[in-house]
XYZ file of C-alpha atoms in Angstrom:
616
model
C 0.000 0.000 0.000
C 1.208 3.552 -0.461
C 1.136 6.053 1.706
C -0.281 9.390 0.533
C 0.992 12.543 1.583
C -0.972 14.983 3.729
C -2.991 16.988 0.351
C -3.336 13.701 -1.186
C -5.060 12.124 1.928
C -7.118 14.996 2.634
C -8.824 14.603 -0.957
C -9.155 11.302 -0.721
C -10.290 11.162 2.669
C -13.311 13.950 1.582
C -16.883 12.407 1.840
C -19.826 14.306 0.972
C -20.721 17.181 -1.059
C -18.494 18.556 -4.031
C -15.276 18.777 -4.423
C -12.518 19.565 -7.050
C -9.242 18.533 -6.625
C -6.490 20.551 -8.277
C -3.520 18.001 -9.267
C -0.233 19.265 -10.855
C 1.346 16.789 -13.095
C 2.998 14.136 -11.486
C 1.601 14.843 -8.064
C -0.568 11.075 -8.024
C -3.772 12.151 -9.064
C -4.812 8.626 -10.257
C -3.043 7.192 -6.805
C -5.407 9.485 -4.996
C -8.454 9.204 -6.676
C -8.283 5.470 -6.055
C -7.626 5.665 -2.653
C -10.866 7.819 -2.436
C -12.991 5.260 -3.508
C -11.651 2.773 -1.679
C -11.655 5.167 1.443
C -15.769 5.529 0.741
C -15.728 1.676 0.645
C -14.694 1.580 3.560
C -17.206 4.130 5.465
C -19.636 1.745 4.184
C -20.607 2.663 0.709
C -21.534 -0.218 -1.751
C -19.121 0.197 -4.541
C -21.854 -0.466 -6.460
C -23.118 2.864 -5.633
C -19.719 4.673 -7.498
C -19.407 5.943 -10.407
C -15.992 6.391 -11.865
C -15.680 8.362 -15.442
C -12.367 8.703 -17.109
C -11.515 10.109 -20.501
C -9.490 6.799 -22.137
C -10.012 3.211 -21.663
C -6.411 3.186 -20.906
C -6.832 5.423 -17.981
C -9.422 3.391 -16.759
C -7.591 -0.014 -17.191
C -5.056 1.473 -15.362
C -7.222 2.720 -12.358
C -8.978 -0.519 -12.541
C -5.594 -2.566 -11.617
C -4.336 0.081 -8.737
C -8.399 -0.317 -7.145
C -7.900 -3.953 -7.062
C -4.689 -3.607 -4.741
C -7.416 -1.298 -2.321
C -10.424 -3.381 -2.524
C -9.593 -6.870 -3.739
C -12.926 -8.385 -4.791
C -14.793 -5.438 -4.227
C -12.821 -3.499 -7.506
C -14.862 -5.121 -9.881
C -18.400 -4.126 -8.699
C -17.167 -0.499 -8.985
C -18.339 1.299 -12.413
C -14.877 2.320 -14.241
C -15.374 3.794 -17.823
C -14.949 6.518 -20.265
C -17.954 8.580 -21.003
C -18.515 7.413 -24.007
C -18.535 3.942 -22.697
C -21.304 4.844 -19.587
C -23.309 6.885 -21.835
C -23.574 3.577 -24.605
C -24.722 1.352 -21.552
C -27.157 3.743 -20.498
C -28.830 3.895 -23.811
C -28.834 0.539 -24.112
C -30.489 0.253 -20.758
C -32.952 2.798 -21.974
C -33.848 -0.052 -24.777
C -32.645 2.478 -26.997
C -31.842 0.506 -30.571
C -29.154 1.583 -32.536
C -25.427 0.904 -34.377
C -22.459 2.628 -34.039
C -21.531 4.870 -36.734
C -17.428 5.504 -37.341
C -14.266 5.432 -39.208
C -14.894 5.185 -43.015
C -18.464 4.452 -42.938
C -18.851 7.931 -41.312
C -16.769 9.587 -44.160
C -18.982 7.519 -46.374
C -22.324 8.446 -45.121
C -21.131 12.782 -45.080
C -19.623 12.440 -48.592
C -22.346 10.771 -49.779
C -24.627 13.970 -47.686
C -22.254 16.535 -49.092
C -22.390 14.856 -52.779
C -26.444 15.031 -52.637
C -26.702 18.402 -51.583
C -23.979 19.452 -54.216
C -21.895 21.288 -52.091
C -18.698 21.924 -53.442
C -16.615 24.325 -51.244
C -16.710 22.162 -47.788
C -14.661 19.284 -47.265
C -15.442 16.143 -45.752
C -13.060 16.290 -42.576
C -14.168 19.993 -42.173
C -18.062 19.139 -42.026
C -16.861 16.373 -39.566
C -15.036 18.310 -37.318
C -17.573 21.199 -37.216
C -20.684 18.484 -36.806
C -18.890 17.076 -33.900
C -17.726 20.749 -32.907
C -21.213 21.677 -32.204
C -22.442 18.488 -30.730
C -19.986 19.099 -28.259
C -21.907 21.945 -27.331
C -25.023 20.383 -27.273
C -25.848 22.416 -30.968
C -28.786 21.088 -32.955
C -29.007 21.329 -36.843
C -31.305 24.113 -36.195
C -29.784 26.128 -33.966
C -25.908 25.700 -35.670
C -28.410 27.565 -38.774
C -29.496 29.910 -36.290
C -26.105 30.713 -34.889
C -24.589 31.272 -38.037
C -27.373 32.234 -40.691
C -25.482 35.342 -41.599
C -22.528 33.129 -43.417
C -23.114 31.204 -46.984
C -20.190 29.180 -45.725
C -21.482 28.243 -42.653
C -25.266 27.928 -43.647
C -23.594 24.916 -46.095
C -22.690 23.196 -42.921
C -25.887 23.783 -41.510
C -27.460 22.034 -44.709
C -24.559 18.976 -44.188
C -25.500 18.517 -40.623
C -29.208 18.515 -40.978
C -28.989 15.836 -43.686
C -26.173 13.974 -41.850
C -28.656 13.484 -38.660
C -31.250 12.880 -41.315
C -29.574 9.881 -43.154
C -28.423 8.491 -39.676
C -32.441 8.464 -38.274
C -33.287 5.955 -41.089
C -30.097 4.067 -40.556
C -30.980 3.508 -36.616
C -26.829 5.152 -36.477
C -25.771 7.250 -33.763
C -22.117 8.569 -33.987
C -19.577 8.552 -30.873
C -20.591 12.020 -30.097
C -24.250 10.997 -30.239
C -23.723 8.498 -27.377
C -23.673 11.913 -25.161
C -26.211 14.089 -26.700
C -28.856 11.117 -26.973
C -28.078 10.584 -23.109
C -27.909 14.011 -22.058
C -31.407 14.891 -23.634
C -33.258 11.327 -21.710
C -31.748 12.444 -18.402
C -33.176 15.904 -19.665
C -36.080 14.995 -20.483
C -37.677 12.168 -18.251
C -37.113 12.821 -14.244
C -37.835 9.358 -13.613
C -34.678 8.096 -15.469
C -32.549 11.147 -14.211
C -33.809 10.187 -10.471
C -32.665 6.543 -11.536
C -29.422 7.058 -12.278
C -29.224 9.609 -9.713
C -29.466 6.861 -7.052
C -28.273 4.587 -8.539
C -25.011 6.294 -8.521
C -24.628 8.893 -5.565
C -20.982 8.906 -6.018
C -19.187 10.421 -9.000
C -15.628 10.588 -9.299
C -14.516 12.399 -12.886
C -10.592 12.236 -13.774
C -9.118 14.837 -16.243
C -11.937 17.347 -15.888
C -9.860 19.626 -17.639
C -10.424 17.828 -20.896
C -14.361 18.040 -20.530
C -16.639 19.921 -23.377
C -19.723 21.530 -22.482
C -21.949 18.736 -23.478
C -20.133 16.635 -20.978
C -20.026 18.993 -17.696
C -23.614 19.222 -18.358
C -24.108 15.409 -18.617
C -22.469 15.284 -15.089
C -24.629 17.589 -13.710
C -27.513 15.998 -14.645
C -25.973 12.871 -13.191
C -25.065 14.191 -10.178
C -27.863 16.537 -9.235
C -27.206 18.577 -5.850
C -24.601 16.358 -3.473
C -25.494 16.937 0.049
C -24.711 14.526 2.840
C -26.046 11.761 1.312
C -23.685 11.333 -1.953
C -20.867 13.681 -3.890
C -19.180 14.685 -6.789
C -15.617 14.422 -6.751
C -13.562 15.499 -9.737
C -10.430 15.967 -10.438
C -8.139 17.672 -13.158
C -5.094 20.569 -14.013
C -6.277 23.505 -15.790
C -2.413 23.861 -16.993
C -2.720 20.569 -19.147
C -6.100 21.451 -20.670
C -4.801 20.851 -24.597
C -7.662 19.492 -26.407
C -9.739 22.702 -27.602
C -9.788 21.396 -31.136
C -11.905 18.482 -30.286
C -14.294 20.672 -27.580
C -12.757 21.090 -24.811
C -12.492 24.112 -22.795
C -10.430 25.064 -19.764
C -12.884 27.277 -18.533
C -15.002 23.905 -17.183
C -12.453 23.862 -14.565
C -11.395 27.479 -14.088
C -14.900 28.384 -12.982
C -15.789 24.795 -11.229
C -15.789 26.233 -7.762
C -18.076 29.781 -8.644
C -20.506 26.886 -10.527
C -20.432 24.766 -7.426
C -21.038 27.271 -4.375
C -19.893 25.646 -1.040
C -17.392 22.966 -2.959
C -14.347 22.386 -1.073
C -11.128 22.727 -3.154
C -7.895 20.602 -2.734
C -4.255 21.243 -4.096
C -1.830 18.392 -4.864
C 1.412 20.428 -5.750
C 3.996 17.798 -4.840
C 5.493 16.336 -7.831
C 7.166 12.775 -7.520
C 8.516 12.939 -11.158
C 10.737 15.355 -12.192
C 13.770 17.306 -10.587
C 13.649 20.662 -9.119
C 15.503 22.190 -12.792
C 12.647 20.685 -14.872
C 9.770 21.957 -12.587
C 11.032 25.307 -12.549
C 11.628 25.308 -16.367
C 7.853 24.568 -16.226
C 6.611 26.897 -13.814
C 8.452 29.795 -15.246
C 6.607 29.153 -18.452
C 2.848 28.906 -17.561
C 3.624 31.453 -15.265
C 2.969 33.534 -18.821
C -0.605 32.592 -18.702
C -3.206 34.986 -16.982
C -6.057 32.059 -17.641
C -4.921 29.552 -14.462
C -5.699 28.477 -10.779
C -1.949 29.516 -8.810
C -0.308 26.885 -7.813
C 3.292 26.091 -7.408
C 5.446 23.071 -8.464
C 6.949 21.254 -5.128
C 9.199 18.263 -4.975
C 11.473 15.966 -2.623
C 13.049 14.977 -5.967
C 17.210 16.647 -6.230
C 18.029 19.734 -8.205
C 19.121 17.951 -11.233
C 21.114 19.010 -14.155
C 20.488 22.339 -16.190
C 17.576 22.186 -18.794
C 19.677 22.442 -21.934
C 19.040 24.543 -24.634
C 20.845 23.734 -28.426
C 20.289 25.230 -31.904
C 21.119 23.831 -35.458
C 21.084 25.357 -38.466
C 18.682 22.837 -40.192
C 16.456 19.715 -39.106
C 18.931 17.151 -40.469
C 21.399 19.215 -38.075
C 19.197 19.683 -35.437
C 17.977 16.159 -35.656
C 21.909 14.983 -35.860
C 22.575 16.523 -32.820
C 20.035 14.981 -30.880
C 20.997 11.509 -31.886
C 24.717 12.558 -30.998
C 23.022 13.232 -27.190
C 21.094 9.954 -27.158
C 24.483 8.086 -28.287
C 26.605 9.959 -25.078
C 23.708 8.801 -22.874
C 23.178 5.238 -23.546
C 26.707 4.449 -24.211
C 28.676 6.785 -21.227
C 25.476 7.437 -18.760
C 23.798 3.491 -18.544
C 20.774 4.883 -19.951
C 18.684 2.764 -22.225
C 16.766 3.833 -25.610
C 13.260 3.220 -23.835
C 14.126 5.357 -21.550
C 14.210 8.193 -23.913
C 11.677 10.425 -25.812
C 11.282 12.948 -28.747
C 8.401 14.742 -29.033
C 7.236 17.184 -31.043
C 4.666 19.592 -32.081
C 3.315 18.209 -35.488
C 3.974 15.108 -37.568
C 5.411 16.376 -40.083
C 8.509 17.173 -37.685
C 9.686 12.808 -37.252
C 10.934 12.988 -40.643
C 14.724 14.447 -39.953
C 14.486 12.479 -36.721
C 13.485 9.176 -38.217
C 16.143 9.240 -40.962
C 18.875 10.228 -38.421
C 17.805 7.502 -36.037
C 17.632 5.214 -38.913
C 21.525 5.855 -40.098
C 22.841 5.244 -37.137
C 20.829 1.834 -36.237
C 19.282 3.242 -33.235
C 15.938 1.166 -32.666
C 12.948 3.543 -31.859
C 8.775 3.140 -31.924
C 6.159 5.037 -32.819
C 3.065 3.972 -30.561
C -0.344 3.988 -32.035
C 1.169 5.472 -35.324
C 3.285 5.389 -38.295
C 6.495 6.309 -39.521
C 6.704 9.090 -41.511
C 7.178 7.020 -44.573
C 4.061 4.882 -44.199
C 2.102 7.787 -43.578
C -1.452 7.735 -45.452
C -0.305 10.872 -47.411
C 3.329 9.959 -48.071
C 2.525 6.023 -49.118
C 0.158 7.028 -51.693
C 3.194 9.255 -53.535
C 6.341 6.556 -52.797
C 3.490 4.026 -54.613
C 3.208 6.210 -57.307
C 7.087 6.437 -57.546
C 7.232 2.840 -57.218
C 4.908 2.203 -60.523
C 6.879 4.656 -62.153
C 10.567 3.560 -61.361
C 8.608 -0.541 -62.605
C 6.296 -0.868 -63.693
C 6.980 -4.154 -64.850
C 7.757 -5.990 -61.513
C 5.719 -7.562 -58.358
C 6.526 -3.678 -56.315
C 5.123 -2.416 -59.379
C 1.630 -4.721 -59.353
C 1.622 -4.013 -55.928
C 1.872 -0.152 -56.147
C -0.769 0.032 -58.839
C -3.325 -1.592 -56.743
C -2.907 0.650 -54.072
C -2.479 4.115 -56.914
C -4.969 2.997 -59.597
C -8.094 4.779 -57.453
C -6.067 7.423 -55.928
C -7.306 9.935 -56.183
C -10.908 8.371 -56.758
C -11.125 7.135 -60.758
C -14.212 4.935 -60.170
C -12.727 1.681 -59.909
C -13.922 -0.805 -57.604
C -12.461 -4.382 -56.568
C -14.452 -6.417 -58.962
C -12.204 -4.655 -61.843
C -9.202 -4.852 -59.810
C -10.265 -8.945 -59.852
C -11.158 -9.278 -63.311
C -7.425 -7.131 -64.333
C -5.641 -9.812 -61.998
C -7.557 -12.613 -64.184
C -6.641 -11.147 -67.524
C -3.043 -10.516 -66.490
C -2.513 -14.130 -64.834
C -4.016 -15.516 -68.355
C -2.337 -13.139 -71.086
C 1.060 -13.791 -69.354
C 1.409 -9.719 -68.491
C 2.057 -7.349 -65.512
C -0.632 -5.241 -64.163
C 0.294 -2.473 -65.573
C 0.280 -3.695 -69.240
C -2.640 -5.356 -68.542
C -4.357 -1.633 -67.687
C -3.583 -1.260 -70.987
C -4.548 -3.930 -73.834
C -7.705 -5.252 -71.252
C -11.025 -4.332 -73.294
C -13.282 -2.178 -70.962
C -16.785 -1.461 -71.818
C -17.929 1.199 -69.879
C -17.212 4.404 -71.494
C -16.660 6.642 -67.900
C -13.705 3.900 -66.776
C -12.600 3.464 -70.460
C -11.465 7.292 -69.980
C -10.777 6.798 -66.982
C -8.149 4.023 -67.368
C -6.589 5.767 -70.376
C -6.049 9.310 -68.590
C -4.342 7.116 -65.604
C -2.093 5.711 -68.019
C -0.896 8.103 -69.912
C 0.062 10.234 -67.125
C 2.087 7.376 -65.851
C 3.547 6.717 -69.686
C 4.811 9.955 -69.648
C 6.055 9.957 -65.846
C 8.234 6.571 -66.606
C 9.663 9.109 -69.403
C 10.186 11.638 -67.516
C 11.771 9.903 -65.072
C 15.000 9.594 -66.636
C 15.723 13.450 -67.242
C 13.686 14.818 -63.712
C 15.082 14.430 -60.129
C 12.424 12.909 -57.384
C 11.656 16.069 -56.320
C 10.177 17.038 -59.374
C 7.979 13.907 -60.307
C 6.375 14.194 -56.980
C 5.867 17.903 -57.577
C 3.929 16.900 -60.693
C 2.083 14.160 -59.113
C 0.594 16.586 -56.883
C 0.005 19.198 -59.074
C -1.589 17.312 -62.214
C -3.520 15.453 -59.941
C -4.392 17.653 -56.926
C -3.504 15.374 -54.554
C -3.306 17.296 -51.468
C -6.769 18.246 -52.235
C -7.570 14.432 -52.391
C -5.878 13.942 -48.667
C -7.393 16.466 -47.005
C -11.140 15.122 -48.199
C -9.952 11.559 -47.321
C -8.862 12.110 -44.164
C -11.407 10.647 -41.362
C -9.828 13.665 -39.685
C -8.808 16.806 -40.284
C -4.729 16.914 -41.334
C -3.963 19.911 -41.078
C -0.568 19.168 -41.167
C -0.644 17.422 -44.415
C 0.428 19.522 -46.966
C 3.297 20.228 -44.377
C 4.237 16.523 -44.284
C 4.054 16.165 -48.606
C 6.293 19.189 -48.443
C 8.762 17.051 -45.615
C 8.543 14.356 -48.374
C 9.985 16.905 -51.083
C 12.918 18.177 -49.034
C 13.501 14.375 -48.524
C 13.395 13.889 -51.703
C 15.719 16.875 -53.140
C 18.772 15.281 -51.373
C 18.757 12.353 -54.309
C 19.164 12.697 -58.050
C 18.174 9.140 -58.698
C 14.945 7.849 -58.286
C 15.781 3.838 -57.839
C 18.250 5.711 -54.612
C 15.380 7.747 -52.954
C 13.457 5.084 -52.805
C 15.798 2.346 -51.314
C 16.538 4.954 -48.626
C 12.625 5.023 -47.705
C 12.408 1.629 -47.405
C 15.678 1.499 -45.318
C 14.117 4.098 -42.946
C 10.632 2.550 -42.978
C 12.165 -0.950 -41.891
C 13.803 0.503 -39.054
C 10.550 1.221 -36.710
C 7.653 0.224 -35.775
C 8.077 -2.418 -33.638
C 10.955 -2.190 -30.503
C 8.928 -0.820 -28.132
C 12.900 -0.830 -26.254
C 13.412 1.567 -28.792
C 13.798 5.551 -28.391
C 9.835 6.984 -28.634
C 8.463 9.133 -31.101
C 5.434 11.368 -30.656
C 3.236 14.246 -30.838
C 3.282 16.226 -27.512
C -0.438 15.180 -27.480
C 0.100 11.765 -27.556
C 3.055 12.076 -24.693
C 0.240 13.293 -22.397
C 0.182 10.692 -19.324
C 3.532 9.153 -19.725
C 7.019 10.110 -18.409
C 10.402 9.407 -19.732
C 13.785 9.551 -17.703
C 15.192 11.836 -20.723
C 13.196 13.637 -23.038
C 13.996 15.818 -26.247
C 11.546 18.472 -27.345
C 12.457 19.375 -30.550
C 11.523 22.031 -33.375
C 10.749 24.645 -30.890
C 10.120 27.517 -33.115
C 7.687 29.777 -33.534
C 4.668 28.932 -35.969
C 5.480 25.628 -35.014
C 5.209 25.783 -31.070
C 3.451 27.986 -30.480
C 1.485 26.677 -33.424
C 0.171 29.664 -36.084
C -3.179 28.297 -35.636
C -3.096 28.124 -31.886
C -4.724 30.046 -29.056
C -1.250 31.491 -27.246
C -1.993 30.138 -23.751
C -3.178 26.937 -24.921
C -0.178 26.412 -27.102
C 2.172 27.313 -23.642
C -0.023 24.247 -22.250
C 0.847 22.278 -25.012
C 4.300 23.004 -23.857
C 4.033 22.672 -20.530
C 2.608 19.174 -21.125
C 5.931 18.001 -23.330
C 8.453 19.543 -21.055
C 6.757 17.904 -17.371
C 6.998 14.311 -19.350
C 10.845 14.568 -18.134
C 11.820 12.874 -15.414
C 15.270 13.735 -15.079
C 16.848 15.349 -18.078
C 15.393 17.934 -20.323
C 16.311 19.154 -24.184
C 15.039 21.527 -25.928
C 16.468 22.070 -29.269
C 15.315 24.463 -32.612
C 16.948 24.766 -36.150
C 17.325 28.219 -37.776
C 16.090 26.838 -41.482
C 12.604 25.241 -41.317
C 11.853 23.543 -44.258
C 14.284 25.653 -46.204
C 12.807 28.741 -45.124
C 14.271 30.774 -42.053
C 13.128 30.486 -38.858
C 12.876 32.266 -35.343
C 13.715 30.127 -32.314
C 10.202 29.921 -30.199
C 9.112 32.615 -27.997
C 8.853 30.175 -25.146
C 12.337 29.823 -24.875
C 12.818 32.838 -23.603
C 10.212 32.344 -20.835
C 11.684 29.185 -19.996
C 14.412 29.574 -18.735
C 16.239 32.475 -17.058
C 19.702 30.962 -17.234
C 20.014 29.162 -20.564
C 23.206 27.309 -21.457
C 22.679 27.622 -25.131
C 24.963 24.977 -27.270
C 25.562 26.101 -31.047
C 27.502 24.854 -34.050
């Protein structure tokens, strides 16, 4: 068992009423909030009376395993679960019928929306993002018209939306963000079921409440009701890690939790058991910028440590060189192993120098829950192309033409793909020649067909007299493929175009085609899979976890802070990647981004008041 500190055991020691609990990263928010249930447990509360909500299964494995070491047995009558998951059990208690609707059936069912109503100027990932935008808000078709009746642009979306919820009523579909609405409008509307759940669960415990979205806090509310002495609401959360605006979520849920909640009792966990005293104050001095926060400072028992350190370069490569020269000095002179080490970075489009560097020098790294930068949706669809055009005539070059001959869209479904297989297996012919002598009846895919292969005819000429760099320059161009990507996209990339144009810089270091693309394949091969490997990732995707030594790189501004970014948000998104250190801290920027000049991040400065700066 541990023992919690004096804040921790006040929190979790807190009965009745409503409380929120402040926790600073690495202070043991999920340590505490475990102990709190069991600590109702044992005042003789049926764990079958608590309701814990979480915002990732992950999290809620996690809290799952640490309440079994507090309640034994007793763990698994406790409700654990995202709110997604609660709110699908609750309409399926409600005898509510329906499927879920997701993934590329949900990109079907809007294009197909967007397509009827002949909208031309609104792609799919946008209507997506703005459908579930609203919903998040608890916005209805109607009022989003309402709202925004004044704009042509926005009135589209309107349309979209409305015919969206349409074609989904006939389908019996309800989308993830429909799991809250549809839930939050029965607890609305009948006081029987909102009594029901009421007491059925007097105890709510929500984790990350920084990360909620309107519809959400409102959801709680309903599920809670007014805690008196009889049951409680107990949440808990950081308003300086609050990064998720762009799917809904707003900081302000937690900033003004305690004027919403009048007589709540507030708690503040402020000792941090992960990172030294030099990394905390690197972080503190740097949200200190913000005017939008609850005070707090960063404590810990941890030592002093060693100076954050601060490097430039003059390019990525460079930059990206360096930091592999670092990771070398500490794994071979310091005993530290790769897994014990992070990048992380703003966008996606930033692994590329990092992942090639890595690469060269046989360091094994992994990229959890995503891909390399060369197996990338948006970068695999070009290399194919490449592939059919450096041959055609060869197994890559079936392969690639498979996966190129309906990108973008040309109309042509499996059944062709299966009858071009046939004719090639029987005629004695690659695909690609097959494409061309196979008799096709159908006028549109005749055209089709034709147009596809003469472009490539004339790239496999090309080839010989134009660098890389140029045939994927044409590629995009002729056939407006970055247009394609961003309508493909289940979500919205808008770092796409940025990653294509990482591709092209990649790609201007070779003269020879056949060369560019045995280097992708060496790079590609070399992640993936050693999770004992250095790890790659987004600062997003870093939130939760802690490394002994991590490298935030391509700190400059535009970048982090993001163009597109709301300023004190984007210093959260920084605070997040530099509190995943445990021990040693990097932060490194390149004065050529993307062959353009750049301007180290603003942040920098507000890091750190003594910076030991290390330049070429």
């Amino acid at each position: 068992m541990i023992e919690l500190n004096k804040q921790q055991k006040e929190a979790a020691e807190f009965m009745f009423g409503v409380s929120c609990v402040i926790a600073t990263v690495g202070s043991g928010k999920t340590t505490t909030m475990t102990y709190r249930i069991g600590n109702l447990v044992r005042n003789g509360i049926p764990p079958e009376s608590i309701l814990g909500l979480t915002f990732t299964r992950n999290a809620a494995k996690a809290m799952r395993e640490k309440l079994k070491l507090v309640l034994n047995d007793d763990a698994s009558k406790v409700t654990l679960s995202t709110i997604h998951s609660f709110c699908h059990r609750l309409l399926k208690r409600e005898d509510i019928r329906f499927d879920i609707l997701y993934g590329n059936k949900q990109v079907w069912l809007i294009r197909k929306v967007i397509s009827k109503l002949r909208i031309k100027d609104i792609l799919t990932p946008v209507a997506l993002r703005e459908i579930s935008l609203a919903k998040s808000r608890l916005i209805t078709p109607d009022k989003f018209l309402e709202l925004h009746k004044d704009s042509d642009f926005m009135v589209s979306l309107a349309e979209i939306y409305k015919g969206y919820e349409q074609e989904k009523r006939k389908g019996l579909l309800l989308d993830f963000d429909d799991l809250l609405m549809e839930s939050h409008d029965i607890l609305t509307r009948s006081e029987d079921a909102r009594i029901r759940y009421q007491q059925t669960y007097p105890h709510i415990l929500v984790d990350e409440f920084q990360d909620t979205n309107p519809a959400q806090v409102s959801l709680i509310k309903l599920l809670a009701g007014d805690p008196d002495q009889s049951n409680s609401l107990w949440i808990c959360g950081d308003d300086w890690q609050s990064i998720y605006s762009f799917i809904g979520a707003s900081v302000e849920n937690i900033l003004h939790f305690a004027n919403d909640h009048e007589g709540s009792t507030q708690f503040i966990l402020d000792l941090n058991y992960r990172s030294t005293n030099q990394i905390l104050q690197a972080c503190q001095n740097l949200i200190s910028h913000n005017d939008r926060k609850i005070d707090k400072t960063l404590n810990t028992i941890n030592p002093d440590g060693d100076t954050v350190i601060v490097f430039s370069a003059t390019t990525e490569e460079k930059e990206a060189a360096k930091v592999v020269t670092e990771i070398k000095d500490l794994v071979h002179r310091h005993d530290y192993k790769y897994r014990d080490i992070a990048i992380l970075y703003r966008a996606n489009s930033q692994s590329r120098a990092i992942e090639e560097e890595l690469s060269k020098n046989e360091i094994p790294f992994w990229i959890e829950n995503s891909s390399n930068f060369y197996e990338r949706y948006e970068v695999a669809g070009l290399l194919n192309y490449l592939w059919l055009i450096h041959d055609a005539n060869s197994d890559r070059g079936d392969t690639a033409l498979k996966k190129v001959i309906n990108t973008p869209n040309r109309y042509i479904g499996g059944r062709f793909i299966g009858d071009l297989e046939a004719y090639a297996k029987s005629n004695g012919l690659n695909l690609y020649e097959a494409l061309k002598f196979m008799p096709v009846d159908v006028p549109y895919l005749r055209k089709n067909i034709r147009q596809f292969t003469d472009f490539i005819d004339q790239l496999i000429i090309d080839k010989w007299d134009w660098e890389p760099v140029d045939l994927i320059y044409l590629i995009r161009t002729e056939l407006d493929y970055d247009k394609y990507i961003a309508d493909e996209s289940a979500e919205l990339y808008d770092d796409s175009s940025n990653i294509i144009d990482q591709l092209q810089i990649a790609a201007g270091r070779f003269s020879e085609l056949h060369k560019f693309l045995e280097f992708t394949e060496t790079v590609r091969n070399s992640s993936g899979g050693d999770k004992e490997g250095v790890s790659l990732m987004t600062i997003h995707k870093s939130k939760g976890l802690e490394f002994p030594a991590v490298f935030v790189i391509g700190m400059i501004e535009g970048i982090l802070p993001n163009i597109k970014g709301e300023i004190e948000e984007e210093r959260r998104v920084s605070f997040v990647a530099l509190s995943r250190a445990m021990k040693l801290l990097y932060l490194s920027y390149s004065h050529i981004h993307m062959g353009r000049p750049a301007q180290k991040s603003s942040f920098l400065d507000e890091i750190l008041k003594k910076k030991e700066v290390v330049t070429e």
